GROMACS .gro file of C-alpha atoms in nm:
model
  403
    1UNK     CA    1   1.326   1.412   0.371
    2UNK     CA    2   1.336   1.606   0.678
    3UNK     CA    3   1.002   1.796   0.611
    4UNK     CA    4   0.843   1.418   0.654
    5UNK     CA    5   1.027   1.361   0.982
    6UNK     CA    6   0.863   1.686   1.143
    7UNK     CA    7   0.556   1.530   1.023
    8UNK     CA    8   0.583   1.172   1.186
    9UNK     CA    9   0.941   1.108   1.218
   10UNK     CA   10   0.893   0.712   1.320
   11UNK     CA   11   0.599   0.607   1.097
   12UNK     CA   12   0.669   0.773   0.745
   13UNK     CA   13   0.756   0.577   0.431
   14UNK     CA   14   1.094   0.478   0.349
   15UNK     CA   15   1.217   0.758   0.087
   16UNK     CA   16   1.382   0.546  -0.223
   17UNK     CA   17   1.496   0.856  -0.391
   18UNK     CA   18   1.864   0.972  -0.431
   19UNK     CA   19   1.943   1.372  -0.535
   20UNK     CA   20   2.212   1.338  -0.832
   21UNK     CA   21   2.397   1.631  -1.018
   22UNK     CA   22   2.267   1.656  -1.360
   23UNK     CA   23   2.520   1.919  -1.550
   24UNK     CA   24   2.358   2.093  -1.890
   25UNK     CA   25   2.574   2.303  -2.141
   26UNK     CA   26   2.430   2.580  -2.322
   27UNK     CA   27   2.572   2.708  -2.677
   28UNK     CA   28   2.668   3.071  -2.826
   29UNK     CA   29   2.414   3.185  -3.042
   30UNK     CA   30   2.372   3.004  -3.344
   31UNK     CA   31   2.362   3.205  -3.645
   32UNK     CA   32   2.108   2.970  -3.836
   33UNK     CA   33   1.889   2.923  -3.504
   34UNK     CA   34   1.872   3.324  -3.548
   35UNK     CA   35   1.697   3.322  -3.831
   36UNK     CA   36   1.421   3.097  -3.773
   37UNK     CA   37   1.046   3.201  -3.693
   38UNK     CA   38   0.953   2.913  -3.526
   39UNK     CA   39   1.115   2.707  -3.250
   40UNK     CA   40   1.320   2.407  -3.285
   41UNK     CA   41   1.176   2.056  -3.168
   42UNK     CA   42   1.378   1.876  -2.921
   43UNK     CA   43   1.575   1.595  -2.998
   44UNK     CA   44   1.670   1.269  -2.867
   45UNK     CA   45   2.080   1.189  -2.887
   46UNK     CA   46   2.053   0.826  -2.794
   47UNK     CA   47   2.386   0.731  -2.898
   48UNK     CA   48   2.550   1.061  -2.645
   49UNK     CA   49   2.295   1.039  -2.409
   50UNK     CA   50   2.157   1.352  -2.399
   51UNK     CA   51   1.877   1.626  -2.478
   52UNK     CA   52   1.925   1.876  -2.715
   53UNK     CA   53   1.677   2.184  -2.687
   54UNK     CA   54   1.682   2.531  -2.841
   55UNK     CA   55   1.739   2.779  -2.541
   56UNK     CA   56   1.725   3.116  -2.672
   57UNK     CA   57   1.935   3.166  -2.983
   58UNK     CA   58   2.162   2.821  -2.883
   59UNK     CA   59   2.122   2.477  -2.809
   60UNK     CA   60   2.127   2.358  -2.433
   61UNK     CA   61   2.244   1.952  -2.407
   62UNK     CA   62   2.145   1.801  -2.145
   63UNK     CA   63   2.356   1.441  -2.102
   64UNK     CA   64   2.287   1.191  -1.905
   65UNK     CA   65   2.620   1.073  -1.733
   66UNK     CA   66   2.753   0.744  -1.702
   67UNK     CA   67   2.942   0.895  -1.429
   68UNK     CA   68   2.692   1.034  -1.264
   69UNK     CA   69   2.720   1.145  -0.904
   70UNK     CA   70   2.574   1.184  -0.606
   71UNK     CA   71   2.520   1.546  -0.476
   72UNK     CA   72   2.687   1.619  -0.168
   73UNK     CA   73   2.644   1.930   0.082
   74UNK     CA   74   2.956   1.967   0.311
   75UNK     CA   75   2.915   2.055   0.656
   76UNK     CA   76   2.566   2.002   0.640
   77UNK     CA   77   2.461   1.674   0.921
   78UNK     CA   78   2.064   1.650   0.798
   79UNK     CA   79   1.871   1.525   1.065
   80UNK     CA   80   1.727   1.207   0.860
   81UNK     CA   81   2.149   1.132   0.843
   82UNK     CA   82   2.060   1.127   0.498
   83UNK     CA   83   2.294   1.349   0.225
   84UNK     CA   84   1.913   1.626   0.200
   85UNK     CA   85   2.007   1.966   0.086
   86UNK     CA   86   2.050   2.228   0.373
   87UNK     CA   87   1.714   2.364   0.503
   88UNK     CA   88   1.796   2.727   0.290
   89UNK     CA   89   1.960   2.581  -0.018
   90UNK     CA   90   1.749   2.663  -0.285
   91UNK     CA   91   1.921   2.793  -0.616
   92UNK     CA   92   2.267   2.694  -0.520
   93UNK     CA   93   2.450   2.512  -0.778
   94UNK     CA   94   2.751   2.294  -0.832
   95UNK     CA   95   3.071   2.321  -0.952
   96UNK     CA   96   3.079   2.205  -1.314
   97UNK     CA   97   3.274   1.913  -1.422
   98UNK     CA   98   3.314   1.940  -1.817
   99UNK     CA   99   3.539   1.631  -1.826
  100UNK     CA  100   3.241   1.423  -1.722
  101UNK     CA  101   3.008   1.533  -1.986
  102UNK     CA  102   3.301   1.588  -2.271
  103UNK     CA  103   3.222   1.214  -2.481
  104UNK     CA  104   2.834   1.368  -2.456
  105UNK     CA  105   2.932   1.727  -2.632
  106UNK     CA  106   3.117   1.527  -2.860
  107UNK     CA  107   2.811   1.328  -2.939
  108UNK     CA  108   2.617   1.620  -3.020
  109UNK     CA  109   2.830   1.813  -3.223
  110UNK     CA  110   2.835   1.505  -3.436
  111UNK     CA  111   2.463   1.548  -3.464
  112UNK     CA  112   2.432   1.907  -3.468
  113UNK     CA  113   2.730   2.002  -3.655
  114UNK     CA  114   2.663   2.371  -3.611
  115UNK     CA  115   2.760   2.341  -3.250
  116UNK     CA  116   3.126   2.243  -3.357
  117UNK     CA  117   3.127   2.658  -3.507
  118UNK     CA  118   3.047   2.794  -3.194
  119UNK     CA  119   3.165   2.748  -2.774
  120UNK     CA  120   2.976   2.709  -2.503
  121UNK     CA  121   2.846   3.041  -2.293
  122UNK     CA  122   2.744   2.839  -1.976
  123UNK     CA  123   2.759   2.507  -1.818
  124UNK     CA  124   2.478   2.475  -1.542
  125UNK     CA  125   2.537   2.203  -1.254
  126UNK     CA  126   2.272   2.177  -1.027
  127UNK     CA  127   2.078   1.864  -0.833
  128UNK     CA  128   1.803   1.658  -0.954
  129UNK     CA  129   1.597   1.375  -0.798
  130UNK     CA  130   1.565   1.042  -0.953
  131UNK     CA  131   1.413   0.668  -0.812
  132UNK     CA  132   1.541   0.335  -0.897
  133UNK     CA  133   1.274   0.316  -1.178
  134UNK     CA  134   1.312   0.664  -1.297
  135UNK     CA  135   0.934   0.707  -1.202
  136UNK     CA  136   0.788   1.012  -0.961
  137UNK     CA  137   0.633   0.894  -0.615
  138UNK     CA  138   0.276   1.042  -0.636
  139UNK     CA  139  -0.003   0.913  -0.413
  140UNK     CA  140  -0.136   0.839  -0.080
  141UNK     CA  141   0.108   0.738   0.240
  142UNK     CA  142   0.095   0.512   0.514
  143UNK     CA  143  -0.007   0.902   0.728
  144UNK     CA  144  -0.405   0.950   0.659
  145UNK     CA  145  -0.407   1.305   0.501
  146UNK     CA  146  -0.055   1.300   0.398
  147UNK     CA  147   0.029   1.251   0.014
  148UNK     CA  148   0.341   1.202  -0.169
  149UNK     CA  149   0.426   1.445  -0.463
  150UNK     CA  150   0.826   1.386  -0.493
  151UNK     CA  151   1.091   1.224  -0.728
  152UNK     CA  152   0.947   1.396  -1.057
  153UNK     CA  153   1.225   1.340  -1.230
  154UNK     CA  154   1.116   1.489  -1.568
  155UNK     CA  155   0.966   1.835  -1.414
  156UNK     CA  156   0.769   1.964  -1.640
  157UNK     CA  157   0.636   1.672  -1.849
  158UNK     CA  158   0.574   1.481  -1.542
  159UNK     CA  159   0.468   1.782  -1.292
  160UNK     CA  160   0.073   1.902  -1.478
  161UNK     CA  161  -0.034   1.555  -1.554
  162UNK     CA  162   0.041   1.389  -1.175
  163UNK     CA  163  -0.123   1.746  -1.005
  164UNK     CA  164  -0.401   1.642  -1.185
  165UNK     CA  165  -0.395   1.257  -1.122
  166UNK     CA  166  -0.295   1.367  -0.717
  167UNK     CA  167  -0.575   1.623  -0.754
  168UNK     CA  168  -0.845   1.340  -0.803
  169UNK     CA  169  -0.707   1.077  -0.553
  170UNK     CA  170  -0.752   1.369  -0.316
  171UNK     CA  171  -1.084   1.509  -0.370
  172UNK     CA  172  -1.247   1.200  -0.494
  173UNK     CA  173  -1.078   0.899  -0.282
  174UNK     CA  174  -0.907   0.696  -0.585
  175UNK     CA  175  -0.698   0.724  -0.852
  176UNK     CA  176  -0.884   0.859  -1.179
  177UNK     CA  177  -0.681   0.600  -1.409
  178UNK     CA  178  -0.396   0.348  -1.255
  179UNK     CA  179  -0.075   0.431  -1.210
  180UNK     CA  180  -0.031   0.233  -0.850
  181UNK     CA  181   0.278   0.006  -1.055
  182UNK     CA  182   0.429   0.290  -1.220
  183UNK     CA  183   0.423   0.605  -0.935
  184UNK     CA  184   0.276   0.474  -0.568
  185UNK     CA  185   0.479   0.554  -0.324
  186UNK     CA  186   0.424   0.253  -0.166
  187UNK     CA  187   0.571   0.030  -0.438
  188UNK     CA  188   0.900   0.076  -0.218
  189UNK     CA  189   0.901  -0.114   0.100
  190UNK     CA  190   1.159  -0.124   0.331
  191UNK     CA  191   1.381  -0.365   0.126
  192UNK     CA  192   1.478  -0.069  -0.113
  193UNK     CA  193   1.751  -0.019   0.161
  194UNK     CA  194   1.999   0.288   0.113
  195UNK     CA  195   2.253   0.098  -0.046
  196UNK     CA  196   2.053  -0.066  -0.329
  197UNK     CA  197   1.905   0.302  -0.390
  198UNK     CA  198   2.263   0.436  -0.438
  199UNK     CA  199   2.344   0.171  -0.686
  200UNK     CA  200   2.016   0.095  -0.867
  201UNK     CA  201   1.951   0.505  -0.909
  202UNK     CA  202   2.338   0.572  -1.038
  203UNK     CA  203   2.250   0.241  -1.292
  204UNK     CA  204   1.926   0.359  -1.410
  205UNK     CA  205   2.016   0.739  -1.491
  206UNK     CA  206   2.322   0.675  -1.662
  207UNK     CA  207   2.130   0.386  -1.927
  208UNK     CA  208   1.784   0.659  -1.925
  209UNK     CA  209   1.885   0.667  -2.286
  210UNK     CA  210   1.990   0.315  -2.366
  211UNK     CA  211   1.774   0.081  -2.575
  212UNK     CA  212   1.547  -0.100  -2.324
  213UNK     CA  213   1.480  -0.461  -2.349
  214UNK     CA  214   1.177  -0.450  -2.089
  215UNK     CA  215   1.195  -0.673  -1.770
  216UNK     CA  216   1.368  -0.995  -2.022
  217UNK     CA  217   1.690  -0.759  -1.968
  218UNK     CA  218   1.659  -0.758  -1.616
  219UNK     CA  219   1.952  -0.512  -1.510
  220UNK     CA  220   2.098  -0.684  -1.151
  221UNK     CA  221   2.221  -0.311  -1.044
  222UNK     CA  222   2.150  -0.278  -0.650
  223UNK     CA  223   2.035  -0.625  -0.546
  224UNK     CA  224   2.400  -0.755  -0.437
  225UNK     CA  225   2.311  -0.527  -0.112
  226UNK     CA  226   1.971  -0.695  -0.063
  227UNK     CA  227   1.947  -0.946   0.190
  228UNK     CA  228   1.870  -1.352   0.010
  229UNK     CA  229   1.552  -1.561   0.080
  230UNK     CA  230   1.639  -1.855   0.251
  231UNK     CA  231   1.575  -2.060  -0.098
  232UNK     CA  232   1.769  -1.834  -0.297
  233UNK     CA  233   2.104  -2.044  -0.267
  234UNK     CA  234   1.963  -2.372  -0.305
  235UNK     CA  235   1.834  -2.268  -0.616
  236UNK     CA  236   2.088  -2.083  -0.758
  237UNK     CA  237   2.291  -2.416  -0.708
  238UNK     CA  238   2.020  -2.564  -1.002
  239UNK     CA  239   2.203  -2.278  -1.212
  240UNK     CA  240   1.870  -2.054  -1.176
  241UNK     CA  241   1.908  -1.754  -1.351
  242UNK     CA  242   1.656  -1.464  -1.123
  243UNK     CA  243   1.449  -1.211  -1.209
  244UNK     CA  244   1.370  -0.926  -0.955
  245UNK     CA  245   1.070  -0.748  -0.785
  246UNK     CA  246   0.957  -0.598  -0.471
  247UNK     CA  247   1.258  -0.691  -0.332
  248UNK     CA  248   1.246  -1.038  -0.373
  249UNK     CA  249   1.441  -1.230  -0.657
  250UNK     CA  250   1.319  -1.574  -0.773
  251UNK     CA  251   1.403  -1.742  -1.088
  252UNK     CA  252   1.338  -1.692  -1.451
  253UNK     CA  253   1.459  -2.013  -1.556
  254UNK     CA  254   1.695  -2.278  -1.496
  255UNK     CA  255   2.069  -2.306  -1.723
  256UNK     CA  256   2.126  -2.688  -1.622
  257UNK     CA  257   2.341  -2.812  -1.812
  258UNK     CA  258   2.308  -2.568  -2.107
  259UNK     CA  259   2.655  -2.369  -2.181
  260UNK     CA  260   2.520  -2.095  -2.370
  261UNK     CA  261   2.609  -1.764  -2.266
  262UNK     CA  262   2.290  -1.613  -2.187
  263UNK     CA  263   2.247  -1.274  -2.346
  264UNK     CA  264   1.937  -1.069  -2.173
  265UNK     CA  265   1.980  -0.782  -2.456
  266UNK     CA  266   1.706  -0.926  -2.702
  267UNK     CA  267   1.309  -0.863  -2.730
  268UNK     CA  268   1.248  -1.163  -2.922
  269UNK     CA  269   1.495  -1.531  -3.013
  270UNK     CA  270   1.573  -1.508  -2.611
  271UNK     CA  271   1.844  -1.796  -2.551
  272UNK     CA  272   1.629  -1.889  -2.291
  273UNK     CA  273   1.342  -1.983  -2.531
  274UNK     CA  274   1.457  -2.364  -2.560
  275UNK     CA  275   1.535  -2.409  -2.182
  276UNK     CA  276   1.153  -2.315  -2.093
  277UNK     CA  277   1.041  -2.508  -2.385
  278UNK     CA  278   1.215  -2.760  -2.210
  279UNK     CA  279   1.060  -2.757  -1.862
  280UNK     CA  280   0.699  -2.713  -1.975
  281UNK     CA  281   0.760  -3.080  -2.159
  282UNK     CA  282   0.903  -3.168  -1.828
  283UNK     CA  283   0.579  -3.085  -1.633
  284UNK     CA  284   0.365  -3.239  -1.875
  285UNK     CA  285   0.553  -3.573  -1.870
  286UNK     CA  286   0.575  -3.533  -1.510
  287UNK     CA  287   0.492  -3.250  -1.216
  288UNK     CA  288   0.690  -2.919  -1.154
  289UNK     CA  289   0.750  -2.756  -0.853
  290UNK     CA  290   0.759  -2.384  -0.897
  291UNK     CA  291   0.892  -2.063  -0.647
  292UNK     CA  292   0.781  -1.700  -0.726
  293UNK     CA  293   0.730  -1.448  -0.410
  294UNK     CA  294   0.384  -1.285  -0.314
  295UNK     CA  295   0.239  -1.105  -0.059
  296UNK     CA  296   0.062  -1.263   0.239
  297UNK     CA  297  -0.166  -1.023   0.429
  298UNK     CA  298  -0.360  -1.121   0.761
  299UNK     CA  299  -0.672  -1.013   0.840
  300UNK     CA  300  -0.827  -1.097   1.219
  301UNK     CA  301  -1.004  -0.940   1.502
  302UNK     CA  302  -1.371  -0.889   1.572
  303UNK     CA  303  -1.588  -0.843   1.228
  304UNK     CA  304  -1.311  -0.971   1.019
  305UNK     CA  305  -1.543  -1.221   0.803
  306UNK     CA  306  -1.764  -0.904   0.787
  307UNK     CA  307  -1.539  -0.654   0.649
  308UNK     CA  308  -1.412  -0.925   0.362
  309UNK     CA  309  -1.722  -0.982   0.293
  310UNK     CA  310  -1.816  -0.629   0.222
  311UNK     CA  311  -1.465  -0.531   0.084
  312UNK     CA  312  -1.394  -0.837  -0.180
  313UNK     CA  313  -1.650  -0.934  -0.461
  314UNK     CA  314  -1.678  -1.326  -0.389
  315UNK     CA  315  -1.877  -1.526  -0.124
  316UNK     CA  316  -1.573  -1.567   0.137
  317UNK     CA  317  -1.439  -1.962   0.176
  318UNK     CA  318  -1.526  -2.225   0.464
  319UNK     CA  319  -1.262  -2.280   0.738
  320UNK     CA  320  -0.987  -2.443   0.577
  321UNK     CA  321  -1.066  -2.380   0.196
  322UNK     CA  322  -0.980  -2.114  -0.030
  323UNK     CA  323  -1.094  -1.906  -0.307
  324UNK     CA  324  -0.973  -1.615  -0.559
  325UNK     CA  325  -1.142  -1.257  -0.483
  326UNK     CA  326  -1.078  -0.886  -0.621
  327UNK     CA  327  -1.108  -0.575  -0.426
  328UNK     CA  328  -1.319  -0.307  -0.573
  329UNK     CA  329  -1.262   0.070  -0.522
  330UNK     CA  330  -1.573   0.276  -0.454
  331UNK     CA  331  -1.631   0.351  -0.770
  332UNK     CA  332  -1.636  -0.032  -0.887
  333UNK     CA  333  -1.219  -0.030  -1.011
  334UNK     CA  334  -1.069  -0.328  -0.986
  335UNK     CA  335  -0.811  -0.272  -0.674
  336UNK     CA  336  -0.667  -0.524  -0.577
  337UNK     CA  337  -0.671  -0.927  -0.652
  338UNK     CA  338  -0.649  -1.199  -0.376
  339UNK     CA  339  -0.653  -1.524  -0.263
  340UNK     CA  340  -0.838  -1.565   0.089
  341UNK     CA  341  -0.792  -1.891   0.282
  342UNK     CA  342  -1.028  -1.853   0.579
  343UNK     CA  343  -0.848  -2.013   0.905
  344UNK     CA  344  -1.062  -1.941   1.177
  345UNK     CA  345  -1.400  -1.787   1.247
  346UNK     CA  346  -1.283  -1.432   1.214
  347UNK     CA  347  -0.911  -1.542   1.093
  348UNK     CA  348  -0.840  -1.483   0.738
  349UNK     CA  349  -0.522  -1.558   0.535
  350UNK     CA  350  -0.455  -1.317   0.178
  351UNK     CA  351  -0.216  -1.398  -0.083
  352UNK     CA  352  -0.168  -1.135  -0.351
  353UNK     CA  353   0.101  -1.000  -0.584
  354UNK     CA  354   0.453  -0.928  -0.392
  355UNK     CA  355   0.449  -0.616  -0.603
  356UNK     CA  356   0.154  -0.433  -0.430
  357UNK     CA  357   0.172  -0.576  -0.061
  358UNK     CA  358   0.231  -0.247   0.058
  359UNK     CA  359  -0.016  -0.048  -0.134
  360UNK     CA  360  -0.258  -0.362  -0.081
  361UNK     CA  361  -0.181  -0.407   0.261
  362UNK     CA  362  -0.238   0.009   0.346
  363UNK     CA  363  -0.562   0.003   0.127
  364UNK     CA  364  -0.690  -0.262   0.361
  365UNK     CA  365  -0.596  -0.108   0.643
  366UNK     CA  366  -0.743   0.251   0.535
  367UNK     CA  367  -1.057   0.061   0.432
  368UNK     CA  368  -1.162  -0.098   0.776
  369UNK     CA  369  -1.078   0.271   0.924
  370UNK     CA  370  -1.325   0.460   0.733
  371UNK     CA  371  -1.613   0.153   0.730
  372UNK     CA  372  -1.641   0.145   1.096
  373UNK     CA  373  -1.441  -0.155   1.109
  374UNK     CA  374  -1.188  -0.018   1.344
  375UNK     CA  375  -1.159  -0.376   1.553
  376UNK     CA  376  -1.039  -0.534   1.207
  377UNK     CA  377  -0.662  -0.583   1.212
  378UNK     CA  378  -0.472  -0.582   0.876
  379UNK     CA  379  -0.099  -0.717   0.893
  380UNK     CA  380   0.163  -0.739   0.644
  381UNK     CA  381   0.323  -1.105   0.685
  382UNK     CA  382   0.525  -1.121   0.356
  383UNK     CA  383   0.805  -1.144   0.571
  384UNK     CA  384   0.721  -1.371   0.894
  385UNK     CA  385   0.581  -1.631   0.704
  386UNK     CA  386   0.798  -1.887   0.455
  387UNK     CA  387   0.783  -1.844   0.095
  388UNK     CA  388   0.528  -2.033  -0.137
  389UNK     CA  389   0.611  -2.331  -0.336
  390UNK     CA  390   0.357  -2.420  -0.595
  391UNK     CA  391   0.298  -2.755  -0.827
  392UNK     CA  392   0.237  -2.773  -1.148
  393UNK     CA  393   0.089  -3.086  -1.279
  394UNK     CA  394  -0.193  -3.265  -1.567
  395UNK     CA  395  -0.486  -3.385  -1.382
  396UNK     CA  396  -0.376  -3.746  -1.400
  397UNK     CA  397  -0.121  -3.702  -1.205
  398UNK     CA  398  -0.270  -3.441  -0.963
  399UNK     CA  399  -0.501  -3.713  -0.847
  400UNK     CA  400  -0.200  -3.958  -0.791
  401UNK     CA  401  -0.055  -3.726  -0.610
  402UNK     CA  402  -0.302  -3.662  -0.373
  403UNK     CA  403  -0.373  -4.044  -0.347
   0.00000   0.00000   0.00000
């Protein structure tokens, strides 16, 4: 964190990261272990939480806590006032803390009942750096020149492959396969405020080895310190139950009047299966007014219609009509996806996915840069302008409506 602020301390990404201590406890020699030729695989201890290698002639287990916490450096005032190591710590370590990781030992001795006959020769406590999403921040930054390689939270597994992948967005200008939802750094805006870090970073390293239900479970960890979109209350009143991304929460599906107790831990049978059933009857007896958060992008200046013309893949709209678009890299990916409403000569309005409006917004941005469209301004209005309600509606009905 402060190596970035001696780079451009008032321009440089927001850094969603948070440095944890992860403790690992490493066996006596195992008299069995001894005697093998070949190494022992690693295992998975879902039920303690934890990794169990062969280190040596032992085992090392590596849990992941439920209590985990976060690391702290007395005496040391970083410049970012953010809790960063000390400029010379290096291969410092932590006090251990069996008594956090003692239902995670027990675990394993359960598995690996040879650990039960003998103790433990070291316990290691030292930091490690996770994101909300468990996923390394690898890629280009808002600074032309100035790449992101941080957060690898599985070191070696993630560490050869993302060299690689950073390697090629380098040298060659894009990404060699896409990993802009899973490890741009610019997937974090500045909603991922310190506070929801804290809490959604603590949340997701202590369930790393739960069973996952995908984005149906939709863990809530983080977002009571996010600030709510003006429609949020009004329709959490209609018993909305949200989903979450980019910052933004909008809603799944609605409870009404329904008293089940809605359980988010299942990959198929959801409870909310009926109550969407429900609404699509609704809209097709009727029309349905819909809320989900995206990205809205402006694009003005001098040789505006010119550089959207040459960036996006379809003819660009009249004034005052729209049409759908993709942005192609320069070696004919698929980018970036769009809606452009054109509002003025050289006055152009993008919607896209609230997911990518940083990453689209910056891609933009570098784009006009290096195509000699330096009079071109890109500008990220997500914020400034109000949210997007859409209808949903049979054609009958779509012509009464606009009659």
């Amino acid at each position: 964190m402060e190596v970035s602020d001696m780079v451009c301390p008032d321009s440089f990404d927001n850094h969603p990261a948070l440095l944890i201590e992860h403790q690992y406890a490493i066996s006596e020699p195992i008299a069995s272990i001894q005697q093998l030729d070949a190494r022992l695989p690693v295992l998975r201890d879902l039920a303690g939480s934890a990794y169990i290698r062969q280190e040596g002639a032992g085992l090392l287990i590596g849990p992941y806590e439920t209590t985990a916490q976060e690391c702290q450096f007395p005496g040391h005032k970083p410049t970012t006032g953010a809790k960063a190591p000390p400029a010379g710590f290096g291969m410092e370590l932590f006090a251990d803390d069996l008594d956090r990781i003692t239902d995670n030992l027990m675990c394993a001795i359960d598995l690996v009942p040879s650990l039960g006959q003998v103790g433990f020769a070291s316990v290691v406590n030292g930091p490690t750096i996770w994101t909300g999403d468990s996923l390394p921040r690898c890629g280009r930054t808002r600074i032309g020149g100035y790449y992101d390689f941080n957060s690898l939270s599985y070191g070696i597994t993630h560490g050869p492959p993302l060299a690689e992948h950073l390697a090629a967005v380098m040298l060659e200008g894009e990404q060699p396969f896409d990993l802009t939802a899973e490890c741009d750094p610019l997937r974090y805006g500045n909603w991922a405020t310190p506070e929801y870090v804290h809490a959604k970073v603590l949340d997701t390293y202590a369930k790393n080895n739960d069973v996952a239900y995908g984005s149906f479970e939709n863990r809530p960890a983080g977002r009571e310190h996010l600030a709510k979109h003006p429609l949020y209350h009004a329709l959490a009143n209609h018993k909305a139950v949200f989903e979450f991304g980019a910052g933004v929460e909008s809603p799944a599906f609605y409870q009404c009047h329904d008293s089940v107790e809605y359980n988010p831990c299942k990959l198929h049978h959801h409870d909310w299966a009926h109550l969407a059933l429900a609404e699509a009857h609704k809209v097709l007896a009727g029309v349905g007014f819909s809320y989900a958060s995206f990205s809205k992008i402006a694009v003005t200046g001098p040789r505006a219609a010119e550089f959207l013309d040459w960036a996006t893949t379809n003819k660009l709209p009249i004034k005052g009509r729209t049409k759908l678009t993709y942005a192609l890299t320069p070696a004919g990916k698929i980018n970036a996806e769009f809606t452009i409403t054109k509002m003025e000569t050289n006055d152009f309005y993008l919607v896209g996915s609230r997911a990518y409006s940083d990453h689209d917004t910056q891609w933009l941005v570098d784009l006009a840069q290096s195509g000699g469209f330096s009079q071109v301004q890109v500008k990220d209005i997500s914020d400034e302008v109000p949210e997007i309600l859409t209808t949903a509606h049979v054609p009958p009905r779509s012509l009464a409506m606009r009659n």
